[in-house]
Short mmCIF file of N, CA, C and O in Angstrom, two decimals:
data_model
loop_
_atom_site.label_atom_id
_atom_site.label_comp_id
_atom_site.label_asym_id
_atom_site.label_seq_id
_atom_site.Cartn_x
_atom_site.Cartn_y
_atom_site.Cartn_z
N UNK A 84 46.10 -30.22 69.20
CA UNK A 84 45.11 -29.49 69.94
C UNK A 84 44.48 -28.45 69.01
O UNK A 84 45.10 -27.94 68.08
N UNK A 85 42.98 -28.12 69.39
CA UNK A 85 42.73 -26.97 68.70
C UNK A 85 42.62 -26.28 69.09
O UNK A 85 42.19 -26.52 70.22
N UNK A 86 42.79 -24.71 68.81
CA UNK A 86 42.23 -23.44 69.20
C UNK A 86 40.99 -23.23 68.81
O UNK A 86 40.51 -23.78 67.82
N UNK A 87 40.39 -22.44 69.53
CA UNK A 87 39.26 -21.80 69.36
C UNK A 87 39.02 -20.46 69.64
O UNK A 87 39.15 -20.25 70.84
N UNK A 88 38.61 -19.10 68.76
CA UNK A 88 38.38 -18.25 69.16
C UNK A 88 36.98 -17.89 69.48
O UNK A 88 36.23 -18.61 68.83
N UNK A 89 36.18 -16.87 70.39
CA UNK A 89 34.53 -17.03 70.47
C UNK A 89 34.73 -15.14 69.78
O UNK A 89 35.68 -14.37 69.90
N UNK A 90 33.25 -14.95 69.02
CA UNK A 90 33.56 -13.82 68.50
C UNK A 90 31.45 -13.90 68.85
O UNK A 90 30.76 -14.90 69.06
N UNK A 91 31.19 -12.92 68.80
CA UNK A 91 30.01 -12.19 69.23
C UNK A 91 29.56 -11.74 67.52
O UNK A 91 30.09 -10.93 66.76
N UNK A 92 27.99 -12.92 67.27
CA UNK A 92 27.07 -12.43 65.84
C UNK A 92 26.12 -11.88 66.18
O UNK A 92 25.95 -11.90 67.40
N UNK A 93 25.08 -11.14 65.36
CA UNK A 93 24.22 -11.38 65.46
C UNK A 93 23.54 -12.21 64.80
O UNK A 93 24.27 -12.57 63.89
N UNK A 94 22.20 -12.90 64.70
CA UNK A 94 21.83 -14.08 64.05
C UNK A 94 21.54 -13.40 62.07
O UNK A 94 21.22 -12.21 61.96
N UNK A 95 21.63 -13.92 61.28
CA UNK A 95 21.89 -13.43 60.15
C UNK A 95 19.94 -13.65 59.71
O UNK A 95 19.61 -12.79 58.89
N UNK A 96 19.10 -14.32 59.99
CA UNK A 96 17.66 -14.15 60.07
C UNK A 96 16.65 -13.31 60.76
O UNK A 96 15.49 -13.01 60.48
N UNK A 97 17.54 -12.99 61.87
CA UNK A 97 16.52 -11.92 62.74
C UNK A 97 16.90 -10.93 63.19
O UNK A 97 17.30 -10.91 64.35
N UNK A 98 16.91 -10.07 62.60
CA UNK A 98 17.35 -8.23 62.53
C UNK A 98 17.38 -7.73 63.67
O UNK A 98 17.93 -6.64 63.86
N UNK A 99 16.81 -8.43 64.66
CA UNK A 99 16.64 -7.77 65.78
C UNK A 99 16.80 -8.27 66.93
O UNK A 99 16.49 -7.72 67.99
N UNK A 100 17.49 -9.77 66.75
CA UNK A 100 18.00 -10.39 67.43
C UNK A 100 19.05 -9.98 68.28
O UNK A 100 19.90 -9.19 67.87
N UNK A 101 19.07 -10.51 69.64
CA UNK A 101 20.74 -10.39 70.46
C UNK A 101 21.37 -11.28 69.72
O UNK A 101 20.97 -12.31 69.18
N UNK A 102 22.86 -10.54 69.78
CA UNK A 102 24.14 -10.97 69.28
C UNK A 102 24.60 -12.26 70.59
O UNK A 102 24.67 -11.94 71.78
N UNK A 103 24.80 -13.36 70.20
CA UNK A 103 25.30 -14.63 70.42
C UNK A 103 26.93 -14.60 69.99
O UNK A 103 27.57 -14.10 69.06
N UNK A 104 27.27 -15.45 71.26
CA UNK A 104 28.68 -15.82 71.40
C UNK A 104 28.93 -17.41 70.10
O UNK A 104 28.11 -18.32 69.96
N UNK A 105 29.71 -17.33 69.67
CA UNK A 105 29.93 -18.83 68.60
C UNK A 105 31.45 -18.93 68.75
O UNK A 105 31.98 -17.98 69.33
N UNK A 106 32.03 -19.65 68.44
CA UNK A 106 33.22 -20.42 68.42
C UNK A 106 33.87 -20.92 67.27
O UNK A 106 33.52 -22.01 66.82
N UNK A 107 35.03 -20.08 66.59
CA UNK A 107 35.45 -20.81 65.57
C UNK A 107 36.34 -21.51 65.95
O UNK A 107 36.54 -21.63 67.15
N UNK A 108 37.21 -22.27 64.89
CA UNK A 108 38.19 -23.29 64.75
C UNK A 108 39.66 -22.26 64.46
O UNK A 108 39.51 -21.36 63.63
N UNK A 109 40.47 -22.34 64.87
CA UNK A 109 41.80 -21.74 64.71
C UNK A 109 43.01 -22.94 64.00
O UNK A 109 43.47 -23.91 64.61
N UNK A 110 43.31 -22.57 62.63
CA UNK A 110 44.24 -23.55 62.53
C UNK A 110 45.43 -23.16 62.95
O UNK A 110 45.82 -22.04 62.61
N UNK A 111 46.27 -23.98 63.78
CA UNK A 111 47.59 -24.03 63.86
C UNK A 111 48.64 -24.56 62.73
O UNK A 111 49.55 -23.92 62.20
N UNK A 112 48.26 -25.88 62.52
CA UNK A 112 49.46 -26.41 61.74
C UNK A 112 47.95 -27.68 60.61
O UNK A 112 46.92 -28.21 61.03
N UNK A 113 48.65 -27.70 59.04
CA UNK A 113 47.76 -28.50 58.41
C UNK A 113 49.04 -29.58 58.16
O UNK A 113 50.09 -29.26 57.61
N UNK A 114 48.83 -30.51 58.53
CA UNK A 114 49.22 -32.26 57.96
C UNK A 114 48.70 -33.06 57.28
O UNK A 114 47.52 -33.18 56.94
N UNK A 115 49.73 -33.74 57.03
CA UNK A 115 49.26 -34.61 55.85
C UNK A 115 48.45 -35.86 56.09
O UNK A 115 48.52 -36.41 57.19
N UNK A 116 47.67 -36.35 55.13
CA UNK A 116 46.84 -37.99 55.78
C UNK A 116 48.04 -38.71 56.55
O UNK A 116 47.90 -38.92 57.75
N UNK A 117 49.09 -39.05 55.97
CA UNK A 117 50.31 -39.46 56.48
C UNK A 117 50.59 -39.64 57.87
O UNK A 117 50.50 -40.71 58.47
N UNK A 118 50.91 -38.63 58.32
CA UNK A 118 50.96 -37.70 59.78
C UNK A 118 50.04 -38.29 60.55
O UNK A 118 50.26 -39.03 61.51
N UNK A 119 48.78 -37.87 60.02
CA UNK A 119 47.55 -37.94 60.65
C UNK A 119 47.30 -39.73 61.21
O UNK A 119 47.02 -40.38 62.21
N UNK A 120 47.55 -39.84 60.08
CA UNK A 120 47.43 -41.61 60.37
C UNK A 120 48.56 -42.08 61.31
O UNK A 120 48.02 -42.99 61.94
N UNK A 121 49.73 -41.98 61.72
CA UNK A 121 50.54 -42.25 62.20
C UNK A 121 50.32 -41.36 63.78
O UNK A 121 50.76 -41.69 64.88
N UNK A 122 49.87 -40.70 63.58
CA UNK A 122 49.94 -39.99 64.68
C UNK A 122 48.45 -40.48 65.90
O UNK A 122 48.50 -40.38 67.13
N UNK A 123 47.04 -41.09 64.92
CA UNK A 123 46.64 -41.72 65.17
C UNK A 123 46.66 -43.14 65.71
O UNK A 123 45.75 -43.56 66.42
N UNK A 124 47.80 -43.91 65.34
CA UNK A 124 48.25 -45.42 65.42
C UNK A 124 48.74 -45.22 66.61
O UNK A 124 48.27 -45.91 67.51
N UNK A 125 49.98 -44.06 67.01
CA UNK A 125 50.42 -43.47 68.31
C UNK A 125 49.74 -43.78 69.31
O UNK A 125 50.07 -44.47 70.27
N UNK A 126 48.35 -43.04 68.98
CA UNK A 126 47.31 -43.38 70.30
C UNK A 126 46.04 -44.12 70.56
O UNK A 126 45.19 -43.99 71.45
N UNK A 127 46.14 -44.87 69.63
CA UNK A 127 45.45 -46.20 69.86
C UNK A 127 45.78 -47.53 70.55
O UNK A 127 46.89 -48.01 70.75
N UNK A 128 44.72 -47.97 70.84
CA UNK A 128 45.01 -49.05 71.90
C UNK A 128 44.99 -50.93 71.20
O UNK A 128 45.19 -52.03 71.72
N UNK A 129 44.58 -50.40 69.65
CA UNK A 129 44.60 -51.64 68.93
C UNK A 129 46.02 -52.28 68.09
O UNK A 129 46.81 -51.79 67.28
N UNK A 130 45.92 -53.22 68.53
CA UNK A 130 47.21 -53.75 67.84
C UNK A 130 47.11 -55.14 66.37
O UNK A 130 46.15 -55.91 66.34
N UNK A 131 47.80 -55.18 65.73
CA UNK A 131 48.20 -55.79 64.55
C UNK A 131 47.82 -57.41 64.93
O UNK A 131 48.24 -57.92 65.97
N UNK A 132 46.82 -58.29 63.81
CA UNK A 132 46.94 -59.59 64.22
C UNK A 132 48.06 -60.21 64.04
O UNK A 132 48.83 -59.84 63.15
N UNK A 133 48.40 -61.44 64.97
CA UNK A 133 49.46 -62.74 64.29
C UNK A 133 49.35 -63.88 63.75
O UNK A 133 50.36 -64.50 63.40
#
């Protein structure tokens, strides 16, 4: 899952702009391709030919 935090900019082109809500990415945990791939195969619905 990801986190997300929202943090309040103002726009970096218009000086005089209202400040806007944006959304970053929060890392929790970094894995390996490894992981990733396996953890992917987990939840897929495709299976291996015979």
């Amino acid at each position: 899952m990801i986190d997300y935090s929202v943090y309040m900019m103002a726009p970096s082109l218009d000086e005089e702009g209202a400040p806007k809500a944006y959304a970053r990415a929060q890392m929790r945990e970094l894995v390996t391709f490894d992981k990733f791939v396996r953890h992917i195969a987990e939840h897929t619905s495709a299976t291996t030919g015979v």
